[in-house]
PDB file of C-alpha atoms in Angstrom:
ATOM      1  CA  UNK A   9      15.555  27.434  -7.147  1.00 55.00           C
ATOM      2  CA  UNK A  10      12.123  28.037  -7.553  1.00 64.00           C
ATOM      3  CA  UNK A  11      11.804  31.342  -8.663  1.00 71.00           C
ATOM      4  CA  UNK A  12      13.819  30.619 -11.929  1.00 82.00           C
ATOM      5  CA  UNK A  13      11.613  30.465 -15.404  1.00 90.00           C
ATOM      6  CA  UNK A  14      12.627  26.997 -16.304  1.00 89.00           C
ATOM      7  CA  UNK A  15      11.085  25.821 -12.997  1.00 91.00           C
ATOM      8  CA  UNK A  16       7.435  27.341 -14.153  1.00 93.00           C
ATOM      9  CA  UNK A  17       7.776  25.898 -17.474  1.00 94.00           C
ATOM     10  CA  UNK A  18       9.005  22.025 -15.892  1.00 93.00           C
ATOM     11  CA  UNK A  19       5.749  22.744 -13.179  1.00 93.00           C
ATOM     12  CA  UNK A  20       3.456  23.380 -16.183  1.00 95.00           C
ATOM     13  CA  UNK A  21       4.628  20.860 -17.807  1.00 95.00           C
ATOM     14  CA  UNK A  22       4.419  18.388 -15.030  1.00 94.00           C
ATOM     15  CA  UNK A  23       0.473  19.321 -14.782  1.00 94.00           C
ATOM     16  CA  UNK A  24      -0.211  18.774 -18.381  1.00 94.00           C
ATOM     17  CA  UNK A  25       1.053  15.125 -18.337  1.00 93.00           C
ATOM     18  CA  UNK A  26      -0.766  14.831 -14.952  1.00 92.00           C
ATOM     19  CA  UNK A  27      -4.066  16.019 -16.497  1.00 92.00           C
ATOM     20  CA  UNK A  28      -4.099  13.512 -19.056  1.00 90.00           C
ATOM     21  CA  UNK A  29      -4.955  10.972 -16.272  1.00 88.00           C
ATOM     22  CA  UNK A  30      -7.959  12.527 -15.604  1.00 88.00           C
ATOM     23  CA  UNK A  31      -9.537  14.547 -18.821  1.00 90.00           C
ATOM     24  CA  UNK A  32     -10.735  11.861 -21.990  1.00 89.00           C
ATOM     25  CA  UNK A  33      -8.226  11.852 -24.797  1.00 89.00           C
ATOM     26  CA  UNK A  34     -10.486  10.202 -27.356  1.00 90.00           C
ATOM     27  CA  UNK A  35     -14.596   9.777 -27.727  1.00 88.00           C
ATOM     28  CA  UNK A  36     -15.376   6.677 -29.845  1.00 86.00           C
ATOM     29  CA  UNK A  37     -18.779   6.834 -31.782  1.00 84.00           C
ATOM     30  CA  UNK A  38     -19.906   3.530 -31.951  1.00 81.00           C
ATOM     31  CA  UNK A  39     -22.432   2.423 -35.085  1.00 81.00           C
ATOM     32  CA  UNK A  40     -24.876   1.222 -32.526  1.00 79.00           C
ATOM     33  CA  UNK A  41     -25.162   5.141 -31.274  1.00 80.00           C
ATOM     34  CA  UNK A  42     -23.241   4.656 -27.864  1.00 80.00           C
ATOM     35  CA  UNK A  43     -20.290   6.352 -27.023  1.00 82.00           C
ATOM     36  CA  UNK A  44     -16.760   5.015 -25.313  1.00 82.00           C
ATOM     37  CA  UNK A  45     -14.301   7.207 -23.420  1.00 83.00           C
ATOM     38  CA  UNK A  46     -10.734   6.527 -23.707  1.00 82.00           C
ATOM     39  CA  UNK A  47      -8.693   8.192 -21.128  1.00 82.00           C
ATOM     40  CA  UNK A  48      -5.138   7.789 -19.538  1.00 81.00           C
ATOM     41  CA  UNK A  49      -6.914   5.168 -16.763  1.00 76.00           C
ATOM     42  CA  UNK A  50      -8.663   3.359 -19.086  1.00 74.00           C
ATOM     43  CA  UNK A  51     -11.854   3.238 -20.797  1.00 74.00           C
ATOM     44  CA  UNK A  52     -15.136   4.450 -19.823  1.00 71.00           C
ATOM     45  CA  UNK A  53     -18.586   2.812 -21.493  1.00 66.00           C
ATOM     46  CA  UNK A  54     -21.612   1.212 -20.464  1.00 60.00           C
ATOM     47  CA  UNK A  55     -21.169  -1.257 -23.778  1.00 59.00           C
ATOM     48  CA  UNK A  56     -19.589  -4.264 -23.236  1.00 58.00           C
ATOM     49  CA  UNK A  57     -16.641  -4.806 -25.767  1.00 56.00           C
ATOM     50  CA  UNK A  58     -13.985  -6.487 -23.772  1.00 55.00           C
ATOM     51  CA  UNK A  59     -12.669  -8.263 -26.436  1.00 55.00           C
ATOM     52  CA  UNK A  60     -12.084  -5.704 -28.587  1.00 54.00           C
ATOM     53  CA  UNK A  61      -9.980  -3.375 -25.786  1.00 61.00           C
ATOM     54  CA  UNK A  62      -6.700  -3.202 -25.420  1.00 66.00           C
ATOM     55  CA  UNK A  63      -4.830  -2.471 -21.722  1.00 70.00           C
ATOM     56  CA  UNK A  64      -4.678   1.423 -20.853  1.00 75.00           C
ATOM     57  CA  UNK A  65      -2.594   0.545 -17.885  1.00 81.00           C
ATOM     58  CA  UNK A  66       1.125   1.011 -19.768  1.00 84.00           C
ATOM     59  CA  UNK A  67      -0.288   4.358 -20.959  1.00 85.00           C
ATOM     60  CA  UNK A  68      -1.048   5.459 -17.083  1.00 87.00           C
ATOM     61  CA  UNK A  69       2.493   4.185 -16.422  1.00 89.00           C
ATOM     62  CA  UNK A  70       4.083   6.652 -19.179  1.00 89.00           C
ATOM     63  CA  UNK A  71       2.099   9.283 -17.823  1.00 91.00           C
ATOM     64  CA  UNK A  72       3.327   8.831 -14.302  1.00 91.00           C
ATOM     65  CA  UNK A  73       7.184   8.019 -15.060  1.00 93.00           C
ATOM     66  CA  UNK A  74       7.172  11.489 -17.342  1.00 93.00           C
ATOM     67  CA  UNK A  75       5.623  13.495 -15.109  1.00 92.00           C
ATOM     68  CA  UNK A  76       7.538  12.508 -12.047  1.00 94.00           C
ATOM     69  CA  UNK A  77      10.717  13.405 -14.346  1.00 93.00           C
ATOM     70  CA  UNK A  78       9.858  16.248 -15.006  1.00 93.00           C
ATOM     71  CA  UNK A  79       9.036  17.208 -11.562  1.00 91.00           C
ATOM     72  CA  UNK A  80      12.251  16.171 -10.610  1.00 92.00           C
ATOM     73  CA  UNK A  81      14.193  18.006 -12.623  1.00 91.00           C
ATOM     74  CA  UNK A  82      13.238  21.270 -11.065  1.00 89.00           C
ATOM     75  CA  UNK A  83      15.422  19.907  -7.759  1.00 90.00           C
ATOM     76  CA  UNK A  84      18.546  19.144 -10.504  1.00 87.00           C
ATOM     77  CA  UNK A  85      18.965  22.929 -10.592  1.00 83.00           C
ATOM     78  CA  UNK A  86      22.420  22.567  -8.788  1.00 86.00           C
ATOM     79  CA  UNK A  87      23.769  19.850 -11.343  1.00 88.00           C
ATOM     80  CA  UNK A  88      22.323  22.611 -14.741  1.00 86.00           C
ATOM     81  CA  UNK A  89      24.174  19.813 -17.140  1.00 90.00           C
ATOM     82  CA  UNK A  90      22.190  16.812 -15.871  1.00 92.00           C
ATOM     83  CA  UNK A  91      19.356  18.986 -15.512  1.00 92.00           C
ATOM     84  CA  UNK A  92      19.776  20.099 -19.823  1.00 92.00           C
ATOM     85  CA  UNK A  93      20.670  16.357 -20.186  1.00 94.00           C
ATOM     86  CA  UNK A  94      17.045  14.908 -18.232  1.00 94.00           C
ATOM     87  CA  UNK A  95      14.956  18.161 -20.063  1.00 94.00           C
ATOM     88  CA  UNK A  96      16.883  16.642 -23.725  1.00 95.00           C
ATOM     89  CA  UNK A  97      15.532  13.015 -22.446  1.00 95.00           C
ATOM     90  CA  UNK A  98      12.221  14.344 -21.465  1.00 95.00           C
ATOM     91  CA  UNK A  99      11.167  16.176 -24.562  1.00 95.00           C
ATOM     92  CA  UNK A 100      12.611  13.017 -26.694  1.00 95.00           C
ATOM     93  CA  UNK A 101      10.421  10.396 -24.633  1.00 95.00           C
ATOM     94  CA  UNK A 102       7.443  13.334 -24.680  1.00 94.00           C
ATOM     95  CA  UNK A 103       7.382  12.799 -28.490  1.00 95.00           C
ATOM     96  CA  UNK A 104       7.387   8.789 -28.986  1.00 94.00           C
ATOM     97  CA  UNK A 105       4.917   9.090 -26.025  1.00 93.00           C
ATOM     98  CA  UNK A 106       2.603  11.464 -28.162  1.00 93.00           C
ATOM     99  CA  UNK A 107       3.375   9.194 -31.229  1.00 94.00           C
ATOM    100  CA  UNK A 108       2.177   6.493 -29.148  1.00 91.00           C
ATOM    101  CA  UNK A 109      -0.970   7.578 -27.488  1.00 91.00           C
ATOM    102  CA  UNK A 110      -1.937   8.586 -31.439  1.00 90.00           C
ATOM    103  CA  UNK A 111      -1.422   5.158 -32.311  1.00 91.00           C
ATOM    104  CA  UNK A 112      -3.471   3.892 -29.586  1.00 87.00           C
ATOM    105  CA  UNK A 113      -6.193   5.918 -29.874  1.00 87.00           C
ATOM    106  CA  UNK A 114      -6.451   4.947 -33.899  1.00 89.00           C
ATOM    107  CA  UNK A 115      -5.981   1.324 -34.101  1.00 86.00           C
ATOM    108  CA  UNK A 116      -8.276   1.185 -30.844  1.00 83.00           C
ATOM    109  CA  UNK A 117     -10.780   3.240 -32.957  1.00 84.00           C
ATOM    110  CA  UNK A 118     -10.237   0.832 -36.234  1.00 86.00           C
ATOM    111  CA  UNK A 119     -10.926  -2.360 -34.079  1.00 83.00           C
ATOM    112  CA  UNK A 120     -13.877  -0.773 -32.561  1.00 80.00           C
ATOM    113  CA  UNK A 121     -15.106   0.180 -36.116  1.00 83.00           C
ATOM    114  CA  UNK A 122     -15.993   3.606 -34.419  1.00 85.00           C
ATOM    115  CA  UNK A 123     -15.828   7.063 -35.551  1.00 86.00           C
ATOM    116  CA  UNK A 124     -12.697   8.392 -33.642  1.00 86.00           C
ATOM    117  CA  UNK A 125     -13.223  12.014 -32.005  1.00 89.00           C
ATOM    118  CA  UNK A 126      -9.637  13.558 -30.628  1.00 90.00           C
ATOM    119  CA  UNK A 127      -9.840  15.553 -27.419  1.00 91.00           C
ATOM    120  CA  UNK A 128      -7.482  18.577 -26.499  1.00 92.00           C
ATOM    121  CA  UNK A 129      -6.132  16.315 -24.244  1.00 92.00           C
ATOM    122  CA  UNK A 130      -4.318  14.585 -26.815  1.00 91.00           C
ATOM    123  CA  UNK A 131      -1.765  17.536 -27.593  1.00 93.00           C
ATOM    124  CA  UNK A 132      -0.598  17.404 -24.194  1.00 94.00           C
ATOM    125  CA  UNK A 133       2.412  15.635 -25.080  1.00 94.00           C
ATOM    126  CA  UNK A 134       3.704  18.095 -27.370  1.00 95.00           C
ATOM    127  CA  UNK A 135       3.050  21.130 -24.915  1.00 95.00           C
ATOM    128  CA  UNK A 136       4.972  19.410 -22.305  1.00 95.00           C
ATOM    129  CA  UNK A 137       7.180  19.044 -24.603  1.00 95.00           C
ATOM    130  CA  UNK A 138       7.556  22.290 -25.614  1.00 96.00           C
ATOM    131  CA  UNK A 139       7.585  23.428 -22.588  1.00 95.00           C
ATOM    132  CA  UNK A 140      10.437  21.301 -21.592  1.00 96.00           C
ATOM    133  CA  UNK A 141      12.471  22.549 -24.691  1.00 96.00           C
ATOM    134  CA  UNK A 142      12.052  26.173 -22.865  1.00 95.00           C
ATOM    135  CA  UNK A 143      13.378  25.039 -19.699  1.00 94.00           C
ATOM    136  CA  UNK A 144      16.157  23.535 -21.402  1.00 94.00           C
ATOM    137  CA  UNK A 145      17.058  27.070 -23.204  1.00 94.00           C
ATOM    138  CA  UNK A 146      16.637  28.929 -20.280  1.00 92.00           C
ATOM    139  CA  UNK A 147      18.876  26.311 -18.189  1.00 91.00           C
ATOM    140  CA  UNK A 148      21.444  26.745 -20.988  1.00 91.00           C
ATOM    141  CA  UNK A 149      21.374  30.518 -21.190  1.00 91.00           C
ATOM    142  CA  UNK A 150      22.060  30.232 -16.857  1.00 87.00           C
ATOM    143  CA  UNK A 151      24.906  27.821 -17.531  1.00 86.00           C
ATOM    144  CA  UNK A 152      26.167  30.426 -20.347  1.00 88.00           C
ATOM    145  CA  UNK A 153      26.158  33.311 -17.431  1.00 87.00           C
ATOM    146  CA  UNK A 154      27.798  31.416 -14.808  1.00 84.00           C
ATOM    147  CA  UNK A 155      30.566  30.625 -17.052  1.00 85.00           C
ATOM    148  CA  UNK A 156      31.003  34.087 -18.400  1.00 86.00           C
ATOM    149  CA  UNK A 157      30.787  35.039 -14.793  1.00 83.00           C
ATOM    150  CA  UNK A 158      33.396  32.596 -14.119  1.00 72.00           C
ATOM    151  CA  UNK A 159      35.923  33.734 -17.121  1.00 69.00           C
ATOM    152  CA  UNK A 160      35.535  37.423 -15.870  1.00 62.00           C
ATOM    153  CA  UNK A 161      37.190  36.939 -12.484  1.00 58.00           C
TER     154      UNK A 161
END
């Protein structure tokens, strides 16, 4: 159902996750004055430090496998204890995610010897998983009406 509030908060945080493909999570400072990108599809830099960079592709992968979770979730909304069981799953994989992309984006920054400079972008995690923690209350206060619903008859 699509006018439900749990399907807003699941959309919203589909788009956040999606975002991070395409907005910088981290600006490296190199000593040498030039400056390197990091985003979800890799980095972006005119320097040439190949050995020193690691593969963005597994965090693109993350991105993508979250985000087409959460999307599909909002079609669960006949199955509401799969649906609280996927939104439980989501928020949990939201959180080693943001651990991880925190992690990246440091020990890329210590082998770079570069001053590290966080984006917005790199929050992202935790507001989709925030608002995937909503949807989950929301699905459980609609499972807590149908079966009060279903004890009154």
């Amino acid at each position: 159902m699509i006018q439900r509030i749990q399907t807003l908060f699941l959309l919203f945080a589909a788009a956040f996750q999606l975002s991070m493909l395409f907005f910088p999570i981290v600006v490296y400072s190199l000593k040498s004055n030039e400056m390197l990108i990091l985003s979800a599809s890799g980095f972006k830099t005119d320097v040439i430090l190949n050995d020193k960079l690691f593969s963005t592709t597994i965090n693109s992968i993350f991105i993508c496998v979250i985000a087409f979770l959460i999307f599909a979730n909002i079609f669960l909304f006949k199955n509401r204890s799969l649906q609280m069981k996927i939104c439980i799953f989501n928020s949990v994989l939201l959180i080693v995610f943001q651990l991880f992309i925190f992690w990246f984006a440091w020990d890329a920054g210590q082998n770079l010897e570069a001053t590290t400079n966080y984006r917005l972008t790199i929050v992202f995690p935790v507001v989709s998983a925030i608002l995937t923690i909503l949807a989950y209350r929301s699905i459980n206060n609609d499972e807590k009406l149908i079966r009060s619903i279903d004890r009154i008859r």
